[in-house]
């Protein structure tokens, strides 16, 4: 036990020492704005608000706005279909170290309403990291995750179903060509879907940057349920086609 305490103390001292000598930029008023739109097709094998009882795909649509500086990130968006409304907002503050590494804290709030069946709220708070290189960027976050769900059929007896969980996310992006980006991520959640740990979401995508700040691309998601157990199964496949406009 004493040996473990010494290791932890040494690690903390090393981090503190590195921070003392780090080149830190706390805020830069260089703002980028992004407006995005997307159409999403989801072919879930289990329950999903985006697939009806006959397993026909119900297309959903996404509209979002993002504000970003080198040390600050904020995004708000809606995803909606014939039966659902999704809302997600996130804010992250991560100072820039050595002009390459961002490290800080962030908070996420999500709300999903499914017509006449249920609604849920999710709150995530945790640590966020990003490392940038000329041709490569890696981002990651680890969060405490709290979920509240109200099911209308049983709300008289059970007003709320609550869960505490963990959420993790990591993504790698490669700038393959001057206008082409390719990326891959493994996450326990996505922007508009928050399942309890561990239901991993594997995503790969690409985008092509056009003149005047316009970008178009596609993403392909595969999600599993209970992957750390013998009862793991494929929960769904999702295709997302998007475009966005970035401006100062």
Short mmCIF file of C-alpha atoms in Angstrom, two decimals:
data_model
loop_
_atom_site.label_atom_id
_atom_site.label_comp_id
_atom_site.label_asym_id
_atom_site.label_seq_id
_atom_site.Cartn_x
_atom_site.Cartn_y
_atom_site.Cartn_z
CA UNK A 1 0.00 0.00 0.00
CA UNK A 2 2.80 2.40 0.88
CA UNK A 3 4.57 1.50 -2.35
CA UNK A 4 1.40 2.29 -4.36
CA UNK A 5 1.06 5.66 -2.60
CA UNK A 6 4.66 6.49 -3.49
CA UNK A 7 4.05 5.65 -7.16
CA UNK A 8 0.89 7.81 -7.28
CA UNK A 9 2.66 10.68 -5.48
CA UNK A 10 5.61 10.47 -7.88
CA UNK A 11 3.27 10.49 -10.88
CA UNK A 12 1.40 13.53 -9.56
CA UNK A 13 4.65 15.36 -8.87
CA UNK A 14 5.86 14.55 -12.39
CA UNK A 15 2.64 15.91 -13.90
CA UNK A 16 2.80 19.05 -11.75
CA UNK A 17 6.46 19.56 -12.67
CA UNK A 18 5.72 19.18 -16.37
CA UNK A 19 2.86 21.68 -16.11
CA UNK A 20 5.11 24.20 -14.38
CA UNK A 21 7.52 24.19 -17.33
CA UNK A 22 4.90 23.75 -20.06
CA UNK A 23 4.12 26.43 -22.60
CA UNK A 24 0.43 26.97 -21.85
CA UNK A 25 -2.00 29.07 -23.85
CA UNK A 26 -5.15 29.60 -21.79
CA UNK A 27 -7.29 31.39 -24.37
CA UNK A 28 -7.03 32.61 -27.95
CA UNK A 29 -9.87 34.73 -29.40
CA UNK A 30 -9.63 33.04 -32.80
CA UNK A 31 -13.14 31.67 -33.37
CA UNK A 32 -14.34 29.24 -36.03
CA UNK A 33 -18.04 28.62 -36.65
CA UNK A 34 -19.52 25.48 -38.24
CA UNK A 35 -23.08 24.77 -39.37
CA UNK A 36 -23.82 21.11 -40.24
CA UNK A 37 -26.64 19.06 -41.66
CA UNK A 38 -26.96 15.28 -42.09
CA UNK A 39 -29.32 12.46 -42.95
CA UNK A 40 -28.97 9.21 -40.96
CA UNK A 41 -30.16 5.70 -41.86
CA UNK A 42 -30.21 3.16 -39.01
CA UNK A 43 -30.78 -0.59 -39.39
CA UNK A 44 -31.00 -1.75 -35.76
CA UNK A 45 -31.55 -5.41 -34.95
CA UNK A 46 -32.81 -4.61 -31.44
CA UNK A 47 -34.96 -1.79 -30.07
CA UNK A 48 -34.36 1.59 -31.64
CA UNK A 49 -36.51 4.72 -31.95
CA UNK A 50 -35.24 4.95 -35.54
CA UNK A 51 -36.61 1.55 -36.66
CA UNK A 52 -40.37 0.84 -36.43
CA UNK A 53 -42.10 -2.39 -35.32
CA UNK A 54 -41.96 -3.78 -38.88
CA UNK A 55 -38.18 -3.11 -38.90
CA UNK A 56 -38.51 -0.46 -41.56
CA UNK A 57 -35.87 2.24 -41.39
CA UNK A 58 -37.13 5.67 -40.37
CA UNK A 59 -34.68 8.28 -41.67
CA UNK A 60 -33.56 10.87 -39.15
CA UNK A 61 -32.09 14.30 -39.75
CA UNK A 62 -29.41 16.25 -37.90
CA UNK A 63 -28.83 20.00 -37.67
CA UNK A 64 -26.02 21.39 -35.50
CA UNK A 65 -23.90 24.45 -34.77
CA UNK A 66 -20.33 24.46 -33.43
CA UNK A 67 -18.15 27.24 -32.04
CA UNK A 68 -14.45 26.53 -31.55
CA UNK A 69 -11.21 28.25 -30.55
CA UNK A 70 -7.85 26.50 -29.96
CA UNK A 71 -8.82 26.16 -26.26
CA UNK A 72 -12.63 26.17 -26.24
CA UNK A 73 -15.24 23.99 -27.90
CA UNK A 74 -19.02 24.21 -27.84
CA UNK A 75 -21.65 22.42 -29.93
CA UNK A 76 -25.44 22.19 -29.94
CA UNK A 77 -27.53 20.03 -32.24
CA UNK A 78 -30.87 18.36 -32.91
CA UNK A 79 -31.64 14.96 -34.39
CA UNK A 80 -35.26 14.31 -35.27
CA UNK A 81 -37.39 11.72 -37.05
CA UNK A 82 -41.10 10.99 -37.44
CA UNK A 83 -41.33 9.78 -33.82
CA UNK A 84 -38.37 11.27 -31.96
CA UNK A 85 -36.63 14.47 -30.99
CA UNK A 86 -32.99 14.38 -29.84
CA UNK A 87 -31.12 17.33 -28.37
CA UNK A 88 -27.44 17.40 -27.39
CA UNK A 89 -25.22 20.23 -26.20
CA UNK A 90 -21.58 20.11 -25.11
CA UNK A 91 -18.95 22.52 -23.84
CA UNK A 92 -15.24 21.74 -23.42
CA UNK A 93 -12.45 23.92 -22.09
CA UNK A 94 -8.99 22.50 -22.76
CA UNK A 95 -5.95 24.81 -22.58
CA UNK A 96 -3.22 24.26 -25.15
CA UNK A 97 0.13 22.81 -23.95
CA UNK A 98 3.32 23.06 -26.05
CA UNK A 99 1.16 24.12 -29.01
CA UNK A 100 0.20 20.45 -29.58
CA UNK A 101 -1.71 19.00 -26.62
CA UNK A 102 -5.12 20.11 -25.35
CA UNK A 103 -6.16 18.89 -21.90
CA UNK A 104 -9.17 20.04 -19.91
CA UNK A 105 -12.71 19.37 -18.76
CA UNK A 106 -16.07 19.13 -20.50
CA UNK A 107 -19.75 18.57 -19.87
CA UNK A 108 -22.47 17.10 -22.11
CA UNK A 109 -26.27 17.14 -21.80
CA UNK A 110 -28.56 14.97 -23.94
CA UNK A 111 -32.35 14.72 -24.15
CA UNK A 112 -34.34 12.15 -26.17
CA UNK A 113 -38.15 12.05 -26.43
CA UNK A 114 -39.89 9.10 -28.10
CA UNK A 115 -43.51 9.87 -28.96
CA UNK A 116 -45.92 8.53 -26.26
CA UNK A 117 -43.44 5.90 -24.99
CA UNK A 118 -40.57 7.44 -22.99
CA UNK A 119 -38.06 10.23 -22.63
CA UNK A 120 -34.57 10.21 -21.17
CA UNK A 121 -31.90 12.64 -20.05
CA UNK A 122 -28.16 12.03 -19.96
CA UNK A 123 -25.46 14.07 -18.26
CA UNK A 124 -21.74 13.45 -18.81
CA UNK A 125 -18.82 15.25 -17.17
CA UNK A 126 -15.17 14.34 -17.55
CA UNK A 127 -11.65 14.88 -18.82
CA UNK A 128 -10.91 15.68 -22.48
CA UNK A 129 -7.64 15.41 -24.43
CA UNK A 130 -6.49 16.19 -27.97
CA UNK A 131 -3.07 15.78 -29.56
CA UNK A 132 -2.44 17.45 -32.92
CA UNK A 133 0.30 16.77 -35.43
CA UNK A 134 0.74 17.98 -39.00
CA UNK A 135 -0.95 14.90 -40.48
CA UNK A 136 -2.63 13.34 -37.45
CA UNK A 137 -4.99 14.20 -34.60
CA UNK A 138 -6.05 12.04 -31.65
CA UNK A 139 -8.89 12.97 -29.28
CA UNK A 140 -10.14 11.16 -26.19
CA UNK A 141 -12.38 11.68 -23.20
CA UNK A 142 -13.35 9.78 -20.04
CA UNK A 143 -16.61 10.77 -18.34
CA UNK A 144 -18.87 10.11 -15.41
CA UNK A 145 -22.27 9.29 -16.93
CA UNK A 146 -25.69 9.77 -15.29
CA UNK A 147 -28.95 8.68 -17.00
CA UNK A 148 -32.57 9.44 -16.06
CA UNK A 149 -35.41 7.70 -17.93
CA UNK A 150 -39.19 8.06 -17.60
CA UNK A 151 -41.40 5.39 -19.20
CA UNK A 152 -44.95 6.65 -19.47
CA UNK A 153 -46.58 3.22 -19.02
CA UNK A 154 -45.10 2.76 -15.52
CA UNK A 155 -44.46 6.33 -14.37
CA UNK A 156 -47.22 6.12 -11.74
CA UNK A 157 -45.27 3.36 -9.95
CA UNK A 158 -41.70 4.14 -11.03
CA UNK A 159 -41.33 7.85 -11.81
CA UNK A 160 -37.68 7.59 -12.82
CA UNK A 161 -35.23 4.88 -13.79
CA UNK A 162 -31.71 6.10 -12.95
CA UNK A 163 -28.28 4.70 -13.75
CA UNK A 164 -24.68 5.69 -13.03
CA UNK A 165 -22.10 4.60 -15.54
CA UNK A 166 -18.84 5.39 -17.30
CA UNK A 167 -18.38 6.78 -20.81
CA UNK A 168 -15.22 6.71 -22.90
CA UNK A 169 -14.40 7.88 -26.39
CA UNK A 170 -11.33 7.99 -28.59
CA UNK A 171 -10.90 9.02 -32.22
CA UNK A 172 -7.96 9.07 -34.64
CA UNK A 173 -7.97 11.35 -37.69
CA UNK A 174 -5.52 11.28 -40.59
CA UNK A 175 -5.12 14.05 -43.16
CA UNK A 176 -4.51 11.76 -46.11
CA UNK A 177 -4.48 14.34 -48.89
CA UNK A 178 -4.67 18.11 -49.01
CA UNK A 179 -8.51 18.01 -49.03
CA UNK A 180 -9.23 14.50 -47.71
CA UNK A 181 -9.56 13.42 -44.06
CA UNK A 182 -10.04 9.85 -42.85
CA UNK A 183 -10.96 8.97 -39.27
CA UNK A 184 -11.81 6.05 -37.01
CA UNK A 185 -13.22 5.94 -33.49
CA UNK A 186 -14.12 3.52 -30.70
CA UNK A 187 -16.60 4.88 -28.20
CA UNK A 188 -19.18 3.82 -25.63
CA UNK A 189 -21.50 6.58 -26.84
CA UNK A 190 -22.24 8.76 -29.84
CA UNK A 191 -23.54 12.31 -30.10
CA UNK A 192 -27.19 11.28 -30.06
CA UNK A 193 -27.04 7.82 -28.47
CA UNK A 194 -25.97 7.10 -24.88
CA UNK A 195 -26.07 3.48 -23.79
CA UNK A 196 -24.69 2.17 -20.54
CA UNK A 197 -21.11 0.88 -20.44
CA UNK A 198 -20.03 -1.29 -22.33
CA UNK A 199 -21.94 -1.03 -25.63
CA UNK A 200 -19.13 0.03 -27.98
CA UNK A 201 -19.69 2.03 -31.12
CA UNK A 202 -17.15 1.51 -33.93
CA UNK A 203 -17.16 4.32 -36.47
CA UNK A 204 -15.17 5.05 -39.59
CA UNK A 205 -15.63 7.99 -41.91
CA UNK A 206 -14.12 10.40 -44.36
CA UNK A 207 -14.74 13.94 -45.56
CA UNK A 208 -13.63 16.03 -48.52
CA UNK A 209 -13.00 19.75 -48.14
CA UNK A 210 -14.23 21.98 -50.94
CA UNK A 211 -13.54 25.71 -51.45
CA UNK A 212 -15.33 28.38 -49.38
CA UNK A 213 -15.31 26.26 -46.20
CA UNK A 214 -17.72 23.59 -47.47
CA UNK A 215 -17.12 19.94 -46.51
CA UNK A 216 -19.05 16.77 -47.39
CA UNK A 217 -18.56 13.23 -46.15
CA UNK A 218 -19.94 9.96 -44.86
CA UNK A 219 -19.71 7.93 -41.66
CA UNK A 220 -20.39 4.24 -41.03
CA UNK A 221 -21.19 3.00 -37.51
CA UNK A 222 -21.48 -0.50 -36.02
CA UNK A 223 -22.68 -0.90 -32.44
CA UNK A 224 -22.58 -3.91 -30.11
CA UNK A 225 -24.40 -4.57 -26.83
CA UNK A 226 -22.76 -6.23 -23.79
CA UNK A 227 -19.51 -6.72 -25.65
CA UNK A 228 -17.59 -7.67 -22.49
CA UNK A 229 -19.86 -10.68 -21.92
CA UNK A 230 -20.61 -13.93 -23.75
CA UNK A 231 -24.05 -12.54 -24.70
CA UNK A 232 -22.59 -9.85 -26.97
CA UNK A 233 -24.61 -9.16 -30.12
CA UNK A 234 -24.77 -6.70 -33.00
CA UNK A 235 -27.22 -3.94 -32.07
CA UNK A 236 -27.25 -1.89 -35.23
CA UNK A 237 -25.63 -0.43 -38.30
CA UNK A 238 -25.85 3.24 -39.18
CA UNK A 239 -24.95 5.30 -42.25
CA UNK A 240 -24.63 9.07 -41.94
CA UNK A 241 -24.26 11.42 -44.92
CA UNK A 242 -23.37 14.98 -43.99
CA UNK A 243 -22.26 18.37 -45.18
CA UNK A 244 -21.00 21.36 -43.22
CA UNK A 245 -19.99 24.98 -43.72
CA UNK A 246 -17.10 26.44 -41.72
CA UNK A 247 -16.57 30.19 -41.44
CA UNK A 248 -14.88 32.77 -39.22
#
